[in-house]
């Protein structure tokens, strides 16, 4: 079993930055695909970013390319999401996820473990 705990969410003005962290426990996730998804009220959970253990394979949603960066520290069992130039439409609950395979890194179906989420609110 893997437990994931997100932190770093909050309220920020448009144009600002936040860094989300996801700490994993229970098992090492160094070989897992790690992803970030987000869900706005009344909407489906959408893919944001994903990365394999080495960083050779990294994926971003078109809406965040050039603004968000996913990184991981395998020694700390932690994955990060640096979010810059935030927009009001980035407002959502952000979820961290861990998956054993790389078959569907941009789909919610590709991940077995999920965190509880952290709220990000961007004011205009």
Short mmCIF file of C-alpha atoms in Angstrom, two decimals, residues 16-115:
data_model
loop_
_atom_site.label_atom_id
_atom_site.label_comp_id
_atom_site.label_asym_id
_atom_site.label_seq_id
_atom_site.Cartn_x
_atom_site.Cartn_y
_atom_site.Cartn_z
CA UNK A 16 1.37 34.27 -8.59
CA UNK A 17 3.06 30.96 -7.83
CA UNK A 18 2.57 27.96 -5.57
CA UNK A 19 4.49 24.74 -5.07
CA UNK A 20 2.58 21.62 -4.20
CA UNK A 21 4.25 18.70 -2.49
CA UNK A 22 3.18 15.07 -2.32
CA UNK A 23 4.81 12.91 0.30
CA UNK A 24 4.55 9.16 -0.15
CA UNK A 25 4.74 6.58 2.61
CA UNK A 26 4.15 2.90 3.04
CA UNK A 27 6.27 1.84 0.10
CA UNK A 28 8.94 3.51 -1.92
CA UNK A 29 7.51 5.07 -5.04
CA UNK A 30 10.83 5.59 -6.78
CA UNK A 31 9.82 3.20 -9.58
CA UNK A 32 6.25 4.45 -9.89
CA UNK A 33 4.80 6.88 -12.34
CA UNK A 34 3.74 9.97 -10.37
CA UNK A 35 1.04 12.30 -11.56
CA UNK A 36 -0.94 15.38 -10.65
CA UNK A 37 -4.60 15.81 -11.49
CA UNK A 38 -7.11 18.50 -10.62
CA UNK A 39 -10.85 18.72 -10.20
CA UNK A 40 -12.92 21.89 -10.26
CA UNK A 41 -16.43 21.95 -8.76
CA UNK A 42 -18.91 20.13 -10.98
CA UNK A 43 -16.21 18.93 -13.37
CA UNK A 44 -14.31 15.73 -13.97
CA UNK A 45 -10.87 15.08 -12.60
CA UNK A 46 -8.40 16.25 -15.26
CA UNK A 47 -4.80 15.37 -15.94
CA UNK A 48 -2.20 18.06 -15.16
CA UNK A 49 1.28 16.50 -15.23
CA UNK A 50 3.07 13.18 -14.88
CA UNK A 51 6.60 11.91 -14.71
CA UNK A 52 8.32 8.55 -14.54
CA UNK A 53 11.04 7.82 -12.03
CA UNK A 54 13.93 9.02 -14.15
CA UNK A 55 12.24 12.07 -15.65
CA UNK A 56 12.87 10.77 -19.16
CA UNK A 57 9.13 10.63 -19.73
CA UNK A 58 7.29 13.73 -18.65
CA UNK A 59 3.80 14.80 -19.70
CA UNK A 60 1.84 18.02 -19.29
CA UNK A 61 -1.67 19.09 -20.12
CA UNK A 62 -1.70 21.73 -22.85
CA UNK A 63 -3.32 24.20 -20.48
CA UNK A 64 -0.32 24.17 -18.11
CA UNK A 65 2.63 23.72 -20.46
CA UNK A 66 5.26 26.37 -19.86
CA UNK A 67 3.75 27.33 -16.51
CA UNK A 68 3.83 24.16 -14.38
CA UNK A 69 6.75 21.86 -13.69
CA UNK A 70 6.61 18.41 -12.14
CA UNK A 71 9.67 17.14 -10.31
CA UNK A 72 10.46 14.42 -7.84
CA UNK A 73 12.98 13.60 -5.17
CA UNK A 74 13.16 9.83 -5.02
CA UNK A 75 15.38 9.93 -1.95
CA UNK A 76 12.63 11.79 -0.10
CA UNK A 77 9.78 9.83 -1.71
CA UNK A 78 8.27 13.16 -2.68
CA UNK A 79 6.91 14.66 -5.88
CA UNK A 80 6.38 18.37 -6.48
CA UNK A 81 4.32 20.57 -8.76
CA UNK A 82 5.70 24.07 -9.25
CA UNK A 83 2.92 26.31 -10.54
CA UNK A 84 3.80 29.70 -11.98
CA UNK A 85 1.75 32.39 -13.72
CA UNK A 86 -1.38 31.04 -12.11
CA UNK A 87 -4.76 31.88 -13.62
CA UNK A 88 -8.25 31.86 -12.09
CA UNK A 89 -9.05 28.83 -14.24
CA UNK A 90 -6.37 26.88 -12.39
CA UNK A 91 -8.62 26.93 -9.33
CA UNK A 92 -9.35 23.33 -8.30
CA UNK A 93 -8.56 20.61 -5.84
CA UNK A 94 -5.22 19.13 -6.85
CA UNK A 95 -4.58 15.42 -6.37
CA UNK A 96 -1.35 13.48 -6.36
CA UNK A 97 -1.37 9.94 -7.76
CA UNK A 98 1.00 6.99 -8.03
CA UNK A 99 0.87 4.27 -10.67
CA UNK A 100 2.81 1.05 -11.11
CA UNK A 101 2.77 1.08 -14.90
CA UNK A 102 3.27 3.60 -17.63
CA UNK A 103 0.42 2.40 -19.81
CA UNK A 104 -1.86 5.39 -19.23
CA UNK A 105 0.11 8.17 -17.55
CA UNK A 106 -2.36 10.91 -18.51
CA UNK A 107 -5.50 9.08 -17.44
CA UNK A 108 -7.01 8.63 -13.99
CA UNK A 109 -7.24 4.95 -14.89
CA UNK A 110 -3.46 4.70 -14.94
CA UNK A 111 -3.05 5.24 -11.19
CA UNK A 112 -3.71 2.95 -8.26
CA UNK A 113 -3.09 5.31 -5.37
CA UNK A 114 -4.43 8.78 -4.69
CA UNK A 115 -3.96 11.49 -2.11
#
